[in-house]
XYZ file of C-alpha atoms in Angstrom:
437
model
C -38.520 11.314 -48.317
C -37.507 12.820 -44.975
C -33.886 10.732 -45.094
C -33.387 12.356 -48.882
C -33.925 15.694 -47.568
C -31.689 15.196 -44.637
C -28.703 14.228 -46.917
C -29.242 16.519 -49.192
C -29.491 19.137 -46.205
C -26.116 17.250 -44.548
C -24.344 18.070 -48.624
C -25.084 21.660 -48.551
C -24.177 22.134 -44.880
C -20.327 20.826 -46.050
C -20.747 22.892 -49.195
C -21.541 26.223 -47.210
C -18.974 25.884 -44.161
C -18.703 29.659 -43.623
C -23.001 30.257 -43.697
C -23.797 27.004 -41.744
C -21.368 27.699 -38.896
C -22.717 30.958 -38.651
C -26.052 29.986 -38.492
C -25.016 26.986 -35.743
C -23.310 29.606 -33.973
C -25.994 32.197 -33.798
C -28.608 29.561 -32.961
C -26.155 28.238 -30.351
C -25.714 31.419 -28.706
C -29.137 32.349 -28.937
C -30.512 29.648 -26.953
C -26.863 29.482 -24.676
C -27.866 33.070 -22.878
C -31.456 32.347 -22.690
C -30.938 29.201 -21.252
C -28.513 30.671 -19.166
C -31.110 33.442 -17.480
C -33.742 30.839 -17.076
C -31.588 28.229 -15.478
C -30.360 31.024 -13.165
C -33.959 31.822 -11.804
C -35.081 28.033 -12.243
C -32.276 27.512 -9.813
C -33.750 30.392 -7.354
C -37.409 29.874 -7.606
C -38.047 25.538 -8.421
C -37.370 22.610 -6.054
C -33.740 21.992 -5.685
C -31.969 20.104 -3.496
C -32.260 20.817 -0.058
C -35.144 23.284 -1.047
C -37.355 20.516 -2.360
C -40.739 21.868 -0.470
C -40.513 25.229 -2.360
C -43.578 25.531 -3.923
C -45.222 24.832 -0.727
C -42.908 27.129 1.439
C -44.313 31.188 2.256
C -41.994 33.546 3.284
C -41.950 36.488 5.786
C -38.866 38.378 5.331
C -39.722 41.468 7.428
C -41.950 44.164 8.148
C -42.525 48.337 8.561
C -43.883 49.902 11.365
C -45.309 53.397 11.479
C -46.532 55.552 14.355
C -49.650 57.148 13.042
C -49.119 60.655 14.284
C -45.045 60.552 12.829
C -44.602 60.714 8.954
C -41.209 58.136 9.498
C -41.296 54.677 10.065
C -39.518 51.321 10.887
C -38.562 48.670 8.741
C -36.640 45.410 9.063
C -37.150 41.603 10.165
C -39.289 39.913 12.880
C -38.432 40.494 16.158
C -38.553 36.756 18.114
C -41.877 37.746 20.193
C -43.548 38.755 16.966
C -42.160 34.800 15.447
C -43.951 33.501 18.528
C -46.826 35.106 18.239
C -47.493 35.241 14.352
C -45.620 32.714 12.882
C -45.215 29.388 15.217
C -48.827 28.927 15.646
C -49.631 28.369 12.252
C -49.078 25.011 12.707
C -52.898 25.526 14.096
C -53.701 26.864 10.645
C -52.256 24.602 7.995
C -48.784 24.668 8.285
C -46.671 21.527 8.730
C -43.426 23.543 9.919
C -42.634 26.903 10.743
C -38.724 28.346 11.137
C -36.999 31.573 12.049
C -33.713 32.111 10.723
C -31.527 34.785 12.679
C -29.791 37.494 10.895
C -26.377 38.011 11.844
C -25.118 41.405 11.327
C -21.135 42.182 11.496
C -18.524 39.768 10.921
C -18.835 35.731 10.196
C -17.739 33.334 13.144
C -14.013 32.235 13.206
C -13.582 28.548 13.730
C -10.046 27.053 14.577
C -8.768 23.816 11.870
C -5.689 21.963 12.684
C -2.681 22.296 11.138
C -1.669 25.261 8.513
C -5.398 26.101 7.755
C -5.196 27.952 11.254
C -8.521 30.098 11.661
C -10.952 30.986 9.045
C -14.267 32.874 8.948
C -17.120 30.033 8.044
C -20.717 30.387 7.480
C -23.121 29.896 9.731
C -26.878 29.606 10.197
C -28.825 30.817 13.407
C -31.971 28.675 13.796
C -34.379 26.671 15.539
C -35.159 22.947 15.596
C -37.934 23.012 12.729
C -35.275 24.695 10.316
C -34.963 20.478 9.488
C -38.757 20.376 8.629
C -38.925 22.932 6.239
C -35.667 22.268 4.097
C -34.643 18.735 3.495
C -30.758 18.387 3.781
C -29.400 15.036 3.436
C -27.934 13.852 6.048
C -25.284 11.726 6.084
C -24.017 10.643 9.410
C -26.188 11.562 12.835
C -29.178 13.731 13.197
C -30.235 17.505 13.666
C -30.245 18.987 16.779
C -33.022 18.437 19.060
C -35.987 20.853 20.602
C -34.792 20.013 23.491
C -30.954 21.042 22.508
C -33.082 24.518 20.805
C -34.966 25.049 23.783
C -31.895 24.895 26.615
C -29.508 27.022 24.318
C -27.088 23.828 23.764
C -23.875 24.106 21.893
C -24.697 21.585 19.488
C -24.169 22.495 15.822
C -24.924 20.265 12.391
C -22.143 21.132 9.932
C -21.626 20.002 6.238
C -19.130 17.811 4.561
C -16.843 20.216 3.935
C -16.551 21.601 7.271
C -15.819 17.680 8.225
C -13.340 16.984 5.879
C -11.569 20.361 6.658
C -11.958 20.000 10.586
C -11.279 16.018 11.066
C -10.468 14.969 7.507
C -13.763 12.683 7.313
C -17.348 13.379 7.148
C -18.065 10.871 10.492
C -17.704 13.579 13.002
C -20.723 12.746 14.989
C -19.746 13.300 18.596
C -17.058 15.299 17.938
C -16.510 18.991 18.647
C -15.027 21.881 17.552
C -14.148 25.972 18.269
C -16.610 28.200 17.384
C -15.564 32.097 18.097
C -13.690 30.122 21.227
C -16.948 28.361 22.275
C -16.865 24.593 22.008
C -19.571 23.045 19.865
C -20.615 19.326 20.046
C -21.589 17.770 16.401
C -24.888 16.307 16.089
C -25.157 15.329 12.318
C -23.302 15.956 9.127
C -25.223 16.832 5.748
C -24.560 16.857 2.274
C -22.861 20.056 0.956
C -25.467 23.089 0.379
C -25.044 25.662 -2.463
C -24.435 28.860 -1.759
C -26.996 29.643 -4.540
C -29.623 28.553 -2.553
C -29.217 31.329 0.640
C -32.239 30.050 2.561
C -30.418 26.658 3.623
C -26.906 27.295 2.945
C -24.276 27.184 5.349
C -21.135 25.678 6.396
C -22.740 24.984 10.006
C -26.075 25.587 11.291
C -26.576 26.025 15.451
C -29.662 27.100 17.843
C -30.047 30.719 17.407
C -30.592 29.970 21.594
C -27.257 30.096 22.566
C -27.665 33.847 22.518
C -29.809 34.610 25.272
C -30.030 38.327 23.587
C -31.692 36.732 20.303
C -35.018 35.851 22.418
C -35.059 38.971 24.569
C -38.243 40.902 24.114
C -37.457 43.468 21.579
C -37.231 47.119 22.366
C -37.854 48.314 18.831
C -40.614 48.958 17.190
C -43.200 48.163 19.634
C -41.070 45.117 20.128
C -42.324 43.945 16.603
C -39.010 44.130 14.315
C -35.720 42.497 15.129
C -33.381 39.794 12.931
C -35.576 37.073 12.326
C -36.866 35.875 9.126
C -39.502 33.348 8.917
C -39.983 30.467 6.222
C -43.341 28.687 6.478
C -43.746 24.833 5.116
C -47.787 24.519 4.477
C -49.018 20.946 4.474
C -50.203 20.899 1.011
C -50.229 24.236 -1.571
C -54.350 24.281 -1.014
C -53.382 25.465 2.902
C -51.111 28.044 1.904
C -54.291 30.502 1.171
C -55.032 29.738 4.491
C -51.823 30.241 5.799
C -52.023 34.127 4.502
C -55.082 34.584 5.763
C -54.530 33.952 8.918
C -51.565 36.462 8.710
C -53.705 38.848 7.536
C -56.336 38.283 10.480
C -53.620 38.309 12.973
C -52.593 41.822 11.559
C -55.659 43.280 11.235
C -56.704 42.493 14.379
C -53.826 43.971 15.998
C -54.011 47.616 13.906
C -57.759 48.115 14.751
C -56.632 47.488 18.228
C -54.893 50.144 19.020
C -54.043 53.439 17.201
C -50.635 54.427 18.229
C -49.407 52.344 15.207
C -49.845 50.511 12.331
C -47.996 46.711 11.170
C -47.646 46.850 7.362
C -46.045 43.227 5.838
C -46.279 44.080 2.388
C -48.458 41.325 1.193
C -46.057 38.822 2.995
C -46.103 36.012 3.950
C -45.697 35.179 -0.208
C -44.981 32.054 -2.062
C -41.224 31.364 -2.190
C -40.693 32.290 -5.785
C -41.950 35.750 -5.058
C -39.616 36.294 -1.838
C -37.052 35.971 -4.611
C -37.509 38.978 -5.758
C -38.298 41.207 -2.606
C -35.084 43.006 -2.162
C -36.265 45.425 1.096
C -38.960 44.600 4.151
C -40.491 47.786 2.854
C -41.396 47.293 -0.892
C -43.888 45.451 -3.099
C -42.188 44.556 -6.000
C -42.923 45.747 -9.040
C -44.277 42.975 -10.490
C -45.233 44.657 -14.072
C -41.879 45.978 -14.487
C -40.354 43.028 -13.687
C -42.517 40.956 -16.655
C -41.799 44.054 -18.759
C -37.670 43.759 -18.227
C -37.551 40.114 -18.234
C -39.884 40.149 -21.230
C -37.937 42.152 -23.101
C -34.620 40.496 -22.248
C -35.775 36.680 -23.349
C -37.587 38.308 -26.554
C -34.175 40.006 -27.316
C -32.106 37.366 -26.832
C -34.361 35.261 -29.667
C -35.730 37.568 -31.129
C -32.785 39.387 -32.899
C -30.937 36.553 -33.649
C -33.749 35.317 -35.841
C -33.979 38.380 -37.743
C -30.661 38.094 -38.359
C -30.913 34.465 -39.193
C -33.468 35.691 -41.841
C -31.453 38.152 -43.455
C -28.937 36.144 -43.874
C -31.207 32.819 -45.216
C -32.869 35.780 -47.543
C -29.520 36.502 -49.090
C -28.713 32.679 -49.283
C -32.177 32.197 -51.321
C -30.867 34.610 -53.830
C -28.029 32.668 -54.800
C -29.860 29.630 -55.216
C -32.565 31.119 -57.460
C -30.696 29.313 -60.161
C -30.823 26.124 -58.563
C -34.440 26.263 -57.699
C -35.427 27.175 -61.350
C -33.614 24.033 -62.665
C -35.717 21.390 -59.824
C -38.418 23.539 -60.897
C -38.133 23.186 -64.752
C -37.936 19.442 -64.181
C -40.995 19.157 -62.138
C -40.260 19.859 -58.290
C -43.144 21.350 -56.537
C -43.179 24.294 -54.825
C -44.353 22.198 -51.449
C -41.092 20.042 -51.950
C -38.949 23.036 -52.437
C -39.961 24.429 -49.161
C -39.984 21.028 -47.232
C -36.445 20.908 -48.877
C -35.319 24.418 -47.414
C -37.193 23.716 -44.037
C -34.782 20.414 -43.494
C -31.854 22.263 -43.942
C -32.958 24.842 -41.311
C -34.197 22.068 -38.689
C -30.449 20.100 -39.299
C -29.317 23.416 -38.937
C -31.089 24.629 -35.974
C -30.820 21.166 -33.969
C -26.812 21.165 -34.549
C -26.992 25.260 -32.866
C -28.909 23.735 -30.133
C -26.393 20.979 -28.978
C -24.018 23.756 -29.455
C -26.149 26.037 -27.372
C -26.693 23.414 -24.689
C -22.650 23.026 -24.418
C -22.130 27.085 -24.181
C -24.686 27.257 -21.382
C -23.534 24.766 -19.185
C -19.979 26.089 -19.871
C -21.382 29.848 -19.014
C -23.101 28.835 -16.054
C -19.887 26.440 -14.683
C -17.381 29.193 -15.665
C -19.790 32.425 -14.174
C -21.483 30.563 -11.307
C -20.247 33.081 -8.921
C -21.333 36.004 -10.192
C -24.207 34.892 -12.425
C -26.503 34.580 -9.523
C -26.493 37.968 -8.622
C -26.415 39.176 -12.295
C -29.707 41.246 -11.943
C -30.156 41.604 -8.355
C -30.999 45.248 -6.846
C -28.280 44.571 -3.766
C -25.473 42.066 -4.638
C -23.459 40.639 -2.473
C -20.327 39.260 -1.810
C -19.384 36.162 -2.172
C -17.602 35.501 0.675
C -14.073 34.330 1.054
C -13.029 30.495 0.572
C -16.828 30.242 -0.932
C -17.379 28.042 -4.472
C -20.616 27.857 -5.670
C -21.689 24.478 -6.795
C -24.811 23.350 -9.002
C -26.591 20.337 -8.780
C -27.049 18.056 -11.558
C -30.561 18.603 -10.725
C -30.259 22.266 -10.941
C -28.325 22.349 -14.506
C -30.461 19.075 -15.816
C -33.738 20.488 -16.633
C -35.246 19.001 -19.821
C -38.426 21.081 -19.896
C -36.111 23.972 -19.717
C -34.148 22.937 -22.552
C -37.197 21.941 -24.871
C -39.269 24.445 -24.482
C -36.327 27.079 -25.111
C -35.397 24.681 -28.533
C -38.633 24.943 -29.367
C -39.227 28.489 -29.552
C -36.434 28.881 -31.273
C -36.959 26.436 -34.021
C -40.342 28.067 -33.884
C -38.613 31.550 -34.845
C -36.171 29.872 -36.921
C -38.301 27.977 -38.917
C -40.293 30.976 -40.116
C -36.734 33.279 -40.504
C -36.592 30.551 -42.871
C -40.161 30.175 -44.479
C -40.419 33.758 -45.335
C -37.245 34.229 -47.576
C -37.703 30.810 -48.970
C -41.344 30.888 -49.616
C -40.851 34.344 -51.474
C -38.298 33.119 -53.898
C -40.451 30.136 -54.722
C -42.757 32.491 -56.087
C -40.608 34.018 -58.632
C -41.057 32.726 -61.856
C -38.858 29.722 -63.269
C -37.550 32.085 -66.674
C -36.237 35.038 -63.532
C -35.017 32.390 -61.277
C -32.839 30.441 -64.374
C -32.026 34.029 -65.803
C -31.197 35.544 -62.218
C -26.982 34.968 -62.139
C -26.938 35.528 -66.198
């Protein structure tokens, strides 16, 4: 019965060019942009390559301080003593890995290429020996750098593909070195390019934040608590990460009913990874109800008023076949079959919009993947020169994604459809055969 439907469905499709490709195109675009906003935050907040630990990762991106007898306060990352006292021993408390990652403020490092590519400003990451612990790069020639390289500041540096090719014109550049900012780096291991989407782990080349003895002095700011260090936290399993906070929490509380010169606010950090996402200062709780209430709004939009559109324009559709239907129902068709009739056409329909809409998000995301990222952050950045941001066919592949956004919208579509249909079914067969006289 199902087949007859369908080929009926597939003859009125070719009969009605102008309506179906409307309706394929409205569909299409309707799940295109909501795919596209999900994939976009899928990307930022799920397990993606080299961020595979995420939803066992916490992360501390900074901190306030405030006298208590001054109304002003301080607010910004870690400083390195408060890493080494807060943050490294959780490994004590649950944690498989702990990392700081140094802020650089200013300008990005030059590093010198042969021949006409002359110097260029690269990216690079400032961090410690467990950085390799907590995000999984793949790498494919040599190793990371050592503790022992951390520990005694050496000028060893991991860099990506890219930076090989560029540099030596292969990716086996394991022993090899390199000027960075007119300091000569040895290569310990190359890894598999890393987006720039994913900012924790990307980089073009990743050294010991060591080999600036000022990025471990004690830090004269803020009761030597804030500095440039933010700290990502791997726990062992995701039962240890409630530990993992708690601990924070002890170690803070313990330290502002110590003394009361000041007090150590962290904002409810450290926080799962998907929530760091959207902390924009060191200073501010997100608003997490306005957030639901904006992104809420946005995803209902975007299927929302398609649909009704979908049903206004199925509604006016009905009306011209109220002719039709009075005929199938003067020679015995059922209201039930009627409807199951109309509902095929909208499933053909809504199936063809969603390989269309599967084709306009990838081709959304590919063609905006620069900018997209950053489409509703609070402080955009830059995307710095020579930079192309790649995705992963992990990243863009996402069948849960994909079904669950089809199936809302068929969900939607189906009853734009229903309600039109199911109300010119009930019209009598004498209106229905005397409706276009």
């Amino acid at each position: 019965m199902f087949r007859v439907y369908f080929k009926q469905a597939w003859q009125l499709l070719k009969q009605n060019p102008l309506f179906s490709s409307i309706y394929i195109l409205g569909t299409g675009l309707s799940i295109a942009l909501t795919m596209t906003v999900v994939i976009v935050y899928y990307i930022k907040m799920a397990p993606v390559y080299p961020e595979w630990n995420r939803d066992r990762i916490l992360v501390a991106k900074g901190a306030a301080v405030q006298k208590t007898n001054q109304r002003g306060y301080s607010s910004s990352f870690f400083s390195y003593q408060t890493v080494c006292d807060y943050f490294y021993p959780l490994t004590e408390e649950g944690a498989e890995a702990v990392t700081a990652i140094l802020d650089i403020w200013g300008n990005y490092p030059l590093v010198e290429f042969p021949g006409e590519l002359g110097v260029q400003p690269v990216q690079v990451k400032y961090t410690d020996a467990h950085f390799w612990q907590v995000f999984d790069c793949a790498f494919i020639a040599g190793k990371p750098f050592t503790e022992a390289d951390f520990q005694s500041g050496m000028r060893t540096a991991v860099i990506s593909q890219r930076m090989a090719r560029k540099l030596f014109g292969e990716e086996d550049a394991v022993g090899r070195t390199f000027l960075l900012d007119d300091d000569e780096f040895r290569i310990s291991g190359v890894v598999r390019d890393v987006s720039y989407i994913t900012p924790a782990s990307f980089a073009d080349v990743w050294v010991p934040f060591t080999i600036d003895p000022d990025a471990v002095k004690p830090s004269a700011w803020a009761q030597g608590l804030l500095g440039r260090f933010q700290v990502y936290i791997l726990a062992r399993d995701k039962e240890s990460m409630t530990t993992i906070k708690q601990a924070v929490d002890g170690k803070v509380q313990k330290l502002n009913a110590s003394q009361e010169e000041y007090r150590l606010e962290l904002y409810e950090q450290p926080t799962p990874y998907w929530k760091s996402t959207f902390y924009v200062y060191s200073n501010e709780i997100p608003d997490w109800r306005n957030l639901i209430r904006v992104f809420g709004t946005l995803l209902i939009a975007l299927l929302l008023i398609p649909a009704l559109n979908l049903a206004g324009m199925i509604s006016s559709r009905m009306d011209h076949r109220l002719a039709e239907l009075g005929v199938r129902k003067a020679f015995g068709a059922s209201k039930s079959k009627l409807l199951n009739q109309v509902l095929t056409e909208n499933l053909l329909l809504t199936f063809l919009g969603g390989v269309a809409g599967l084709v306009f998000s990838y081709l959304l995301i590919y063609f905006g993947r620069n900018w997209l990222p950053d489409l509703f952050a609070k402080l955009a950045k830059a995307l710095p020169d020579q930079i192309d941001t790649f995705f992963t066919f992990e990243m863009l592949f996402n069948p849960t994604i994909f079904g669950i956004t089809f199936a809302i919208c068929l969900v939607l579509n189906t009853l734009s459809a229903i309600i039109p249909a199911w109300n010119a079914l009930r019209k009598e067969i004498v209106y229905s055969l005397n409706d276009k006289k």
